Each structure stands twice: as C-alpha cells, then as structure tokens.
PDB file of C-alpha atoms in Angstrom:
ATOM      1  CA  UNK N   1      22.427  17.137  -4.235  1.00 43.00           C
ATOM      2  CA  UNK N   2      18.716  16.797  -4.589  1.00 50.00           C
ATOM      3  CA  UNK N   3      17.328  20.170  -6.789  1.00 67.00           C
ATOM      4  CA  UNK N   4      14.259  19.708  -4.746  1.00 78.00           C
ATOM      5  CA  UNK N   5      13.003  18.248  -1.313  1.00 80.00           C
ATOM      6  CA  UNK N   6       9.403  16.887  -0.541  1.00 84.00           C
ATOM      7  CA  UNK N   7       8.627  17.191   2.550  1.00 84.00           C
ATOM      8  CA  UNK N   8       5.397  15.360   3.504  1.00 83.00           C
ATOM      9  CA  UNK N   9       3.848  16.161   7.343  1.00 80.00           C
ATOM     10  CA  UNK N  10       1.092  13.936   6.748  1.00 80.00           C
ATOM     11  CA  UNK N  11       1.129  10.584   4.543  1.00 78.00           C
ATOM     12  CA  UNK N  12       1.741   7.672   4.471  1.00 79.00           C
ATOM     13  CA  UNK N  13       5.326   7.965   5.725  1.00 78.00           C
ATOM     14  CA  UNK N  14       6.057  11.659   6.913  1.00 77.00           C
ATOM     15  CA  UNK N  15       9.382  12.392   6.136  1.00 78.00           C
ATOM     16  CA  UNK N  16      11.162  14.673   3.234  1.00 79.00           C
ATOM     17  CA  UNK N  17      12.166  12.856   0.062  1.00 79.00           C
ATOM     18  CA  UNK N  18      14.316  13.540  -2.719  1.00 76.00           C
ATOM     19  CA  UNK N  19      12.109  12.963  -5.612  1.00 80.00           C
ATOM     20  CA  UNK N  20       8.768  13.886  -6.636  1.00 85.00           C
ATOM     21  CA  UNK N  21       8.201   9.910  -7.145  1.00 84.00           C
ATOM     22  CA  UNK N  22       8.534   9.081  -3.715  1.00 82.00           C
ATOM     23  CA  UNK N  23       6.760  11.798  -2.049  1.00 85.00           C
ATOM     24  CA  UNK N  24       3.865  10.425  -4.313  1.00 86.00           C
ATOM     25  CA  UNK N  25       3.943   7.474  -3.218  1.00 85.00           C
ATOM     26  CA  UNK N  26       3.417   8.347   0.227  1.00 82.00           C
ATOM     27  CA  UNK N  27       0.699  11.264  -0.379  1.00 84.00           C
ATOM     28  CA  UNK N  28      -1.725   9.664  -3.701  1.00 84.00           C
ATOM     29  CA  UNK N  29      -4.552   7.869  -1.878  1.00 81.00           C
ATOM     30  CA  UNK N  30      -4.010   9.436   1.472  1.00 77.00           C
ATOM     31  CA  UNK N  31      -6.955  11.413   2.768  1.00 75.00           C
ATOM     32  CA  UNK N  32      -5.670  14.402   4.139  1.00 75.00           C
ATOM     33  CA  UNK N  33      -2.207  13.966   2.531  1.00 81.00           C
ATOM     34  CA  UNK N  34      -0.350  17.834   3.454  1.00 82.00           C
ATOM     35  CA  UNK N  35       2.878  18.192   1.472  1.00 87.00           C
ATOM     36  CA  UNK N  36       4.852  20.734  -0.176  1.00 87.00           C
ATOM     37  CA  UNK N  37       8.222  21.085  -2.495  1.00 88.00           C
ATOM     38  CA  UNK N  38      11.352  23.112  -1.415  1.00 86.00           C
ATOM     39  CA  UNK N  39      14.534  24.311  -2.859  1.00 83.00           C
ATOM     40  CA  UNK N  40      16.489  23.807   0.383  1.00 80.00           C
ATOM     41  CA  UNK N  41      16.377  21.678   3.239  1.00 74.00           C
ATOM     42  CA  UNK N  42      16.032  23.774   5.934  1.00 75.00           C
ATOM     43  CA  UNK N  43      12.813  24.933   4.343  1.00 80.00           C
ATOM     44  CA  UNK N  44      11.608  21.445   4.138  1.00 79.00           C
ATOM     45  CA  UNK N  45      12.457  20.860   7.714  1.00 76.00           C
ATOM     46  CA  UNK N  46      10.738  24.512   9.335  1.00 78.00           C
ATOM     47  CA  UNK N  47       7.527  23.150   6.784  1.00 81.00           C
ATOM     48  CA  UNK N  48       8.122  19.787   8.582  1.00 75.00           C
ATOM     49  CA  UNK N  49       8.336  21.410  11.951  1.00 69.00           C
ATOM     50  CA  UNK N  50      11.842  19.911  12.803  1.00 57.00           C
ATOM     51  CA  UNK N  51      13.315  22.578  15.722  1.00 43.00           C
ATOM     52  CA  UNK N  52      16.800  24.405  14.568  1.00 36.00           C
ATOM     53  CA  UNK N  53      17.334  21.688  11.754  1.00 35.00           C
ATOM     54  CA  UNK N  54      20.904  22.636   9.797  1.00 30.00           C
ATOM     55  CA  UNK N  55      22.107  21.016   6.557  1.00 30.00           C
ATOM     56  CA  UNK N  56      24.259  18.422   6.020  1.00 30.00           C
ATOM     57  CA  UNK N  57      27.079  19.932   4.972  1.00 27.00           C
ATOM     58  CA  UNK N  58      26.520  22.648   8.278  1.00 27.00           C
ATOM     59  CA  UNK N  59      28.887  22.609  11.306  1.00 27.00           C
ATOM     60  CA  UNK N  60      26.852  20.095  13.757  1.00 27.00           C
ATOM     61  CA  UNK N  61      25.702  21.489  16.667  1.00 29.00           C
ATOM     62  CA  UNK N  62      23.996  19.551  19.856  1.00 34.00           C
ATOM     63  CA  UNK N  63      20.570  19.580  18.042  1.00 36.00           C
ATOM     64  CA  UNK N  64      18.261  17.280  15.827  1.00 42.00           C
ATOM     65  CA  UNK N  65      18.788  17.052  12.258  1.00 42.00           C
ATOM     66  CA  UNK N  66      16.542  14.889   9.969  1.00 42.00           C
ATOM     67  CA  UNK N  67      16.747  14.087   6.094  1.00 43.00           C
ATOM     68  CA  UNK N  68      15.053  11.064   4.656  1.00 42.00           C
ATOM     69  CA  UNK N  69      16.868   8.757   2.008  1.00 41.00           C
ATOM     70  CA  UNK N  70      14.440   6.769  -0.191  1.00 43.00           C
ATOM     71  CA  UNK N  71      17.423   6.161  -3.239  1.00 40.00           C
ATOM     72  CA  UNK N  72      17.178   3.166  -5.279  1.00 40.00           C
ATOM     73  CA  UNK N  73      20.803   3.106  -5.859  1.00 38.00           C
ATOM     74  CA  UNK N  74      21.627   1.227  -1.893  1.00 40.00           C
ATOM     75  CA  UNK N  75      25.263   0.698  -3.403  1.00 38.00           C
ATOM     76  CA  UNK N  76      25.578   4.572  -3.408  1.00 40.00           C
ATOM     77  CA  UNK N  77      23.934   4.999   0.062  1.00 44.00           C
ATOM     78  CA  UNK N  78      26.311   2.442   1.494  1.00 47.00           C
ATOM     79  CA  UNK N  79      28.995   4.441  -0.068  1.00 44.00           C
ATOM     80  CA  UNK N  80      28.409   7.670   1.050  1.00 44.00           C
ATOM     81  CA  UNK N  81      27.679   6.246   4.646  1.00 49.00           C
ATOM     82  CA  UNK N  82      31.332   4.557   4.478  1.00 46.00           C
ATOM     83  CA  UNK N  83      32.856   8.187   3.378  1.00 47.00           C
ATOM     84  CA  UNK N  84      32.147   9.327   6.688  1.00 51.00           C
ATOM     85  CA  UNK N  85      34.004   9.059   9.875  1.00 62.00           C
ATOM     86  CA  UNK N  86      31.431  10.604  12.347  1.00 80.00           C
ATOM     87  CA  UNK N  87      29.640   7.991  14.479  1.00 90.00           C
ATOM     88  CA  UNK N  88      26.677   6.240  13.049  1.00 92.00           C
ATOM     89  CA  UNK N  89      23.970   3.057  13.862  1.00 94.00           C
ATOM     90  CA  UNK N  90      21.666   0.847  12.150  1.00 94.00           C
ATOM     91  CA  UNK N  91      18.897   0.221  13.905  1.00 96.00           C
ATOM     92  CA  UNK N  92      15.773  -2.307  13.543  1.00 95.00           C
ATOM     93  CA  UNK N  93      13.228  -4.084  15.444  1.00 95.00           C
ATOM     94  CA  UNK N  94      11.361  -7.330  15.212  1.00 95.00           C
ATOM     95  CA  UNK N  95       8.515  -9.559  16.838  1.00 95.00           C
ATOM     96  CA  UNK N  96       8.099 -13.585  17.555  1.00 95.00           C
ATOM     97  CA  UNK N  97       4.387 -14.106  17.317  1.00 94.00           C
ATOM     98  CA  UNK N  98       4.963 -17.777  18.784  1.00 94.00           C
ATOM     99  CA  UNK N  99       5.795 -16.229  22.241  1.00 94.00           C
ATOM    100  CA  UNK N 100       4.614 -12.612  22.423  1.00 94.00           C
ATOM    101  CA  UNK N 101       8.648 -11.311  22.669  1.00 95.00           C
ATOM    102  CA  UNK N 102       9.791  -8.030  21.000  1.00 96.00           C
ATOM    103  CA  UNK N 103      13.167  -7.085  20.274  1.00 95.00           C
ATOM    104  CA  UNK N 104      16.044  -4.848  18.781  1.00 96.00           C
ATOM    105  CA  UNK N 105      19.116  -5.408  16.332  1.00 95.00           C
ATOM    106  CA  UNK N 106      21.632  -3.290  15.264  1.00 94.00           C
ATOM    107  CA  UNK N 107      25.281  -1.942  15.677  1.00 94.00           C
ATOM    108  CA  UNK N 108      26.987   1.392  16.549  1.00 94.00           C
ATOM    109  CA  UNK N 109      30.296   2.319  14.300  1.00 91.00           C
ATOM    110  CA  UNK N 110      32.642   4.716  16.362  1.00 91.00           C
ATOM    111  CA  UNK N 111      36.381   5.615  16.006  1.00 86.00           C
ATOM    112  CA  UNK N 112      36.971   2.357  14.188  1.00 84.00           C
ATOM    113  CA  UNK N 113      34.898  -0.184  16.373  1.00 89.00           C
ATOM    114  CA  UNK N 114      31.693  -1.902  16.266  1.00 91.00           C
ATOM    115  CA  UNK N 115      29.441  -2.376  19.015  1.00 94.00           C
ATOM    116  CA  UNK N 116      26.466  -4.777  18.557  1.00 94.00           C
ATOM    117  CA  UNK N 117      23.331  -3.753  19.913  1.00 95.00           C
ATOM    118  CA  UNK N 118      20.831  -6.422  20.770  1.00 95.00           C
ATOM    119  CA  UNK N 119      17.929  -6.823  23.280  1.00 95.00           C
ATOM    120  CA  UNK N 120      14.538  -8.681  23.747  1.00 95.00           C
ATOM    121  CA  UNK N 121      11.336  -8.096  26.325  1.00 95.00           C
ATOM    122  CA  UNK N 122       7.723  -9.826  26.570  1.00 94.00           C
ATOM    123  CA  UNK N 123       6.382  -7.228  29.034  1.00 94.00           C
ATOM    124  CA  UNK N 124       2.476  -7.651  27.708  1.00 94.00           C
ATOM    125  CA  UNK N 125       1.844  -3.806  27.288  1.00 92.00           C
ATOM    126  CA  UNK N 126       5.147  -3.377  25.486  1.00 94.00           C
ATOM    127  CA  UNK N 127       4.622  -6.823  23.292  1.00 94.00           C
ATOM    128  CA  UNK N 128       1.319  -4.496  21.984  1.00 93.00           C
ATOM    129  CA  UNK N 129       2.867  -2.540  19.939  1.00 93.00           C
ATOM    130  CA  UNK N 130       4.976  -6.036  17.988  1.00 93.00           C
ATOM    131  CA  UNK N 131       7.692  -4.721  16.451  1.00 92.00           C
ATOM    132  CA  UNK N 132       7.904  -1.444  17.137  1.00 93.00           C
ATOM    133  CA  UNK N 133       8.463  -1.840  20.738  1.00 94.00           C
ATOM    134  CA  UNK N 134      11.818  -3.527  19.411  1.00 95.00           C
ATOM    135  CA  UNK N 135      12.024  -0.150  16.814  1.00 95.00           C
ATOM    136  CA  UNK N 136      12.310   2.402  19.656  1.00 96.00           C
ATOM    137  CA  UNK N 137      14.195   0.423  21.842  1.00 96.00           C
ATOM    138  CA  UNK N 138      17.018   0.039  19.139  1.00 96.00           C
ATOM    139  CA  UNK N 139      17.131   3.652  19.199  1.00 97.00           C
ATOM    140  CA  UNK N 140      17.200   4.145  22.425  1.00 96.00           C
ATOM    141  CA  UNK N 141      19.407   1.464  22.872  1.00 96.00           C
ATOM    142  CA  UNK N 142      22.195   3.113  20.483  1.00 97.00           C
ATOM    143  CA  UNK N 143      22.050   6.504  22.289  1.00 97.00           C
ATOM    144  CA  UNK N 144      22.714   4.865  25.043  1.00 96.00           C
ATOM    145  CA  UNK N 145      25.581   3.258  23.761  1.00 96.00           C
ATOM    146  CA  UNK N 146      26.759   6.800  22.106  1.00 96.00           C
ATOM    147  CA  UNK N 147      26.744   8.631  25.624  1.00 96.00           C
ATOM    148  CA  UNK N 148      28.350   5.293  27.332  1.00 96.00           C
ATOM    149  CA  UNK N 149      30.960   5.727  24.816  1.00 96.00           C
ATOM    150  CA  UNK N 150      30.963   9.978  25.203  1.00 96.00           C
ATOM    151  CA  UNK N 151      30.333  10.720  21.700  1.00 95.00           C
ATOM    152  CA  UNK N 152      28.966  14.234  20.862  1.00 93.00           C
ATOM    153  CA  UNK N 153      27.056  13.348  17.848  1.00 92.00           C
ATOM    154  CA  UNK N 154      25.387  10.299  16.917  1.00 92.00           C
ATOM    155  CA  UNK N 155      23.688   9.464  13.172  1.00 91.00           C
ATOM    156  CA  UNK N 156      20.685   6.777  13.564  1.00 93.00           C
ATOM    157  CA  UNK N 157      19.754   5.325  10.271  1.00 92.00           C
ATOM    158  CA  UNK N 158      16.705   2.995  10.658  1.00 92.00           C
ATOM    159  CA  UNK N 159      13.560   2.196   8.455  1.00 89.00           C
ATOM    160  CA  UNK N 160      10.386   2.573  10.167  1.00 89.00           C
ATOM    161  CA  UNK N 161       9.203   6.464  10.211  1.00 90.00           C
ATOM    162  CA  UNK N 162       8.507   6.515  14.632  1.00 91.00           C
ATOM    163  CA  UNK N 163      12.129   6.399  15.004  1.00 93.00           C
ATOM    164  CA  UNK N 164      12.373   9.596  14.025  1.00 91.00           C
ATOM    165  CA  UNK N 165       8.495  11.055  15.073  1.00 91.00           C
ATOM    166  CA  UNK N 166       8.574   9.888  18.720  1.00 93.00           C
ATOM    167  CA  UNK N 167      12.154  11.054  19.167  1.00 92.00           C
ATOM    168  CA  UNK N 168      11.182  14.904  17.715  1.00 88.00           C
ATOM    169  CA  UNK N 169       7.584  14.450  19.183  1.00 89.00           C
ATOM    170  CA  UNK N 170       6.016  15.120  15.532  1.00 87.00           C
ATOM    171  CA  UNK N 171       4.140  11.676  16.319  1.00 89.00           C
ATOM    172  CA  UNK N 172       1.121  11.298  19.411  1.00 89.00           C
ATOM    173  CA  UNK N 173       2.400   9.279  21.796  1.00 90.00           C
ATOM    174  CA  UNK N 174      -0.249   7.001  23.232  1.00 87.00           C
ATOM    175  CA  UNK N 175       1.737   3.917  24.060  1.00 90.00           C
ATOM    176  CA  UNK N 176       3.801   3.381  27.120  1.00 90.00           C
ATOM    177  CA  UNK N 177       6.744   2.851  25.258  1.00 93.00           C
ATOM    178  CA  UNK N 178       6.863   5.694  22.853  1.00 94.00           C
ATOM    179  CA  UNK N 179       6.093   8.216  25.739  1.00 94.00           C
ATOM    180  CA  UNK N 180       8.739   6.482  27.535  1.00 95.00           C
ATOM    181  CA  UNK N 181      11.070   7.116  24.208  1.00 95.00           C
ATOM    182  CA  UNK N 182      10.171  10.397  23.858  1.00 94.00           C
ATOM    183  CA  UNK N 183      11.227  11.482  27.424  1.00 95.00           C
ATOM    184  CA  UNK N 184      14.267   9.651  27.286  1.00 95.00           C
ATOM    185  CA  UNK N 185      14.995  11.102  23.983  1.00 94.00           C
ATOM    186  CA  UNK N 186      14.269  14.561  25.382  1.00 92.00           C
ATOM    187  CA  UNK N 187      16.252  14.102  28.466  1.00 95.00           C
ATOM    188  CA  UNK N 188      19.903  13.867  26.630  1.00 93.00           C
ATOM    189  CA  UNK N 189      19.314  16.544  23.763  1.00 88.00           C
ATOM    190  CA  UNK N 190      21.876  18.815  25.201  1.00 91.00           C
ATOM    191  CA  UNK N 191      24.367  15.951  26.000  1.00 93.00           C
ATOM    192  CA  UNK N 192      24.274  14.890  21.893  1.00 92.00           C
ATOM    193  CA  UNK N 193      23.626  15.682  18.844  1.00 91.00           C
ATOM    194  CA  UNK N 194      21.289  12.793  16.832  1.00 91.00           C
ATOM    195  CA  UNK N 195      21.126  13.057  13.383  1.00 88.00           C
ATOM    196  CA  UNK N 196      18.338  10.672  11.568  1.00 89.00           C
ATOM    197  CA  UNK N 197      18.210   9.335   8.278  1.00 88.00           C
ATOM    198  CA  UNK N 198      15.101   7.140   7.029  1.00 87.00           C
ATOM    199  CA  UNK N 199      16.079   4.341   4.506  1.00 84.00           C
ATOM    200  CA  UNK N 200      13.941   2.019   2.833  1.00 77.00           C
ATOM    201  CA  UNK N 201      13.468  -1.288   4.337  1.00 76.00           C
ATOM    202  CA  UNK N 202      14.534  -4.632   2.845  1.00 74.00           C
ATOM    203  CA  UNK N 203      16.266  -2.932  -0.485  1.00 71.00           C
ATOM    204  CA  UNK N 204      19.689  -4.283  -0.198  1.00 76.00           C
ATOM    205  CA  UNK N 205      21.015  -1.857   2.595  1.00 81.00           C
ATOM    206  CA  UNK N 206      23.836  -4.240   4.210  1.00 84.00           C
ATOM    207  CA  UNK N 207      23.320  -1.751   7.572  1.00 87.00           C
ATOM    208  CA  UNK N 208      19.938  -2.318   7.298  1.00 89.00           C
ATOM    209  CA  UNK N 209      19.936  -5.565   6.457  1.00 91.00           C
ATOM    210  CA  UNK N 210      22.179  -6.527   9.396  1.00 93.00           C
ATOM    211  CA  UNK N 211      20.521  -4.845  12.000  1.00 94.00           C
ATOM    212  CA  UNK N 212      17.174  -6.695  10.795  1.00 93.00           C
ATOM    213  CA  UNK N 213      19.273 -10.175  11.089  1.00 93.00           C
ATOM    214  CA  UNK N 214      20.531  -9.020  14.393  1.00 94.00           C
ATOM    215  CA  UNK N 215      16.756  -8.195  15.596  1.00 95.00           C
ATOM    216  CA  UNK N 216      15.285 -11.420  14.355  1.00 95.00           C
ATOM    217  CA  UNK N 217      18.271 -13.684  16.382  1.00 94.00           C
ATOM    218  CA  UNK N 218      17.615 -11.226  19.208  1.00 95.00           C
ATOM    219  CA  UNK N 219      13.578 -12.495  19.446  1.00 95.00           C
ATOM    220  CA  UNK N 220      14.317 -16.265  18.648  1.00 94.00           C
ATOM    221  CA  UNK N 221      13.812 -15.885  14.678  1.00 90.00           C
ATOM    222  CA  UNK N 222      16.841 -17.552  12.926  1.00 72.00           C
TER     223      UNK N 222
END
C-alpha cells in the first residue's frame, strides 16, 4: 500500500499516483499544474473531485471508484489483477490514417469467460478526434457488454486519461462523441458499479497490450 497518493487535477495526465516521481512527471513544466499529497485515498479522490469514491479494500457499492496505477513492476500489476475474481476489461483504441477509420480493442473477463470486444467507424466528425473516438467507444463498448451479461460491478483498466474524465465529467466535453460518452455513462450509474484504473501504455501490460493488438486488427492495422 502506497504511504502516500498524488493526486494531480490539472497536468499533464490528471489522475492520483503512487509516487512522488510520477506525479512529477505529469505537473514539472505544466503551467498551471494544481496538485497535492495525501495519506489516504479517499482524500486524494474528494481533492480530485471524484463523487462518493471508497477504497479498494471497501465493500463496493453502485458508484465510481478511481485509482491510477503508474508501477514499473507490470509483472506485479498483472498479478494482482489475476488475484481477483470480480469482473474486469482492458480497453484501447486506435486510428488508420490511410482511410480516416477509428476503432476499439479489448476483452471483458467475467465468471471464467472472455468476451472480445472489437469495433470500427469512419463517421467524419467521430474520425476527428483519431484515436480517441476508438478510446471511449472501448469503454462504452465493455459496459455494455457488463450490463448484457448483468454484472453489478465492472473494473475498466485502460491507458489514455478521458476514459476515466469523460465518464466522471472531470473533463469538458466538446466533441460529439465524448458528450455522447458521458450521457451514456451517466445513464447506467445506478445499474453498475465501474471501477477505473489508469495504467501506463506500451510497458509490458499483456491486458494492455492485447487490447492495443485487438484495436489495431479492429481498424485494418496488422
């Protein structure tokens, strides 16, 4: 357990962190860069304006809850994702410049099966925002999933911060499909509880790693 959590609201990559080093890296150089160091994590998360956030140790209720994991050591992440049975996705988007088409990759993990989760689009305002039109549709794409399947709590592990903005509304939404993410997201809170967890991108995260395969193959990138 981390004796301290960063939580930074604006930076680089709002989110809270584990260690000073991190949080650093997303605040030095940032004009504007608000931040501040907490014993707990529901401090970090009322700093970080995250509504009726619980630990992760806490009975789960049909809320949000929101840690970030930026941990060198993916082995460990892996394992500790493995050590629980609750339901959990990987989630990640991707963009074919050669013909405008977004997409999403990833899988859900529920009572012992493995649904893949892959899907593609070139509508032109959607196709602005590249890759993370393919980001938010993941997500939405496993909560669908979760529901379809009548699970009460879902965990969404992904690596791009507006997975987790949008959804809680800590981002502006400007974009047709982030507002449209945003309702959705805010249209099933009572029917689940989502849990998200940020990892870092491209570090050796086989979850990670295989949903960013899956949303490659989904927009014609083998």
């Amino acid at each position: 357990m981390a004796n301290k959590f960063y939580a930074v609201k604006i930076g680089k990559t709002p989110g809270i962190y584990y260690n000073w080093d991190d949080c650093k890296a997303n605040v030095n150089g940032y004009p504007g860069a608000i931040y501040k160091s907490f014993k707990t994590i529901q401090e970090a998360n009322e700093f970080m304006g995250y509504q009726n956030d619980i630990s992760l140790n806490a009975e789960t209720t049909k809320t949000n809850k929101s840690v970030t994991i930026e941990n060198d050591n993916v082995l460990e992440v892996d394992r500790n994702i493995l050590k629980d049975e609750s339901p959990f996705a990987f989630v990640d988007g991707s963009f074919n410049v050669t013909n405008n088409v977004y997409g999403y990759g990833g899988f859900l993990i529920a009572n012992g099966e493995k649904y893949i989760l892959m899907g593609s689009g070139d509508e032109p305002e959607m196709a602005s925002m590249r890759n993370v039109a393919g980001e938010v549709l993941g997500s939405q794409a496993a909560i669908k999933k979760a529901l379809e399947l009548g699970l009460s709590e879902l965990t969404i592990y992904y690596d791009y911060a507006g997975i987790e903005m949008w959804a809680l509304g800590n981002w502006k939404r400007n974009k047709k499909g982030t507002i449209a993410y945003y309702d959705y997201v805010n249209s099933i809170r009572h029917k689940i509880s989502l849990n998200f967890v940020k990892v870092k991108g491209h570090s050796g995260i086989d979850g990670n790693e295989e949903a960013d395969r899956l949303a490659k193959k989904a927009v014609g990138i083998e």
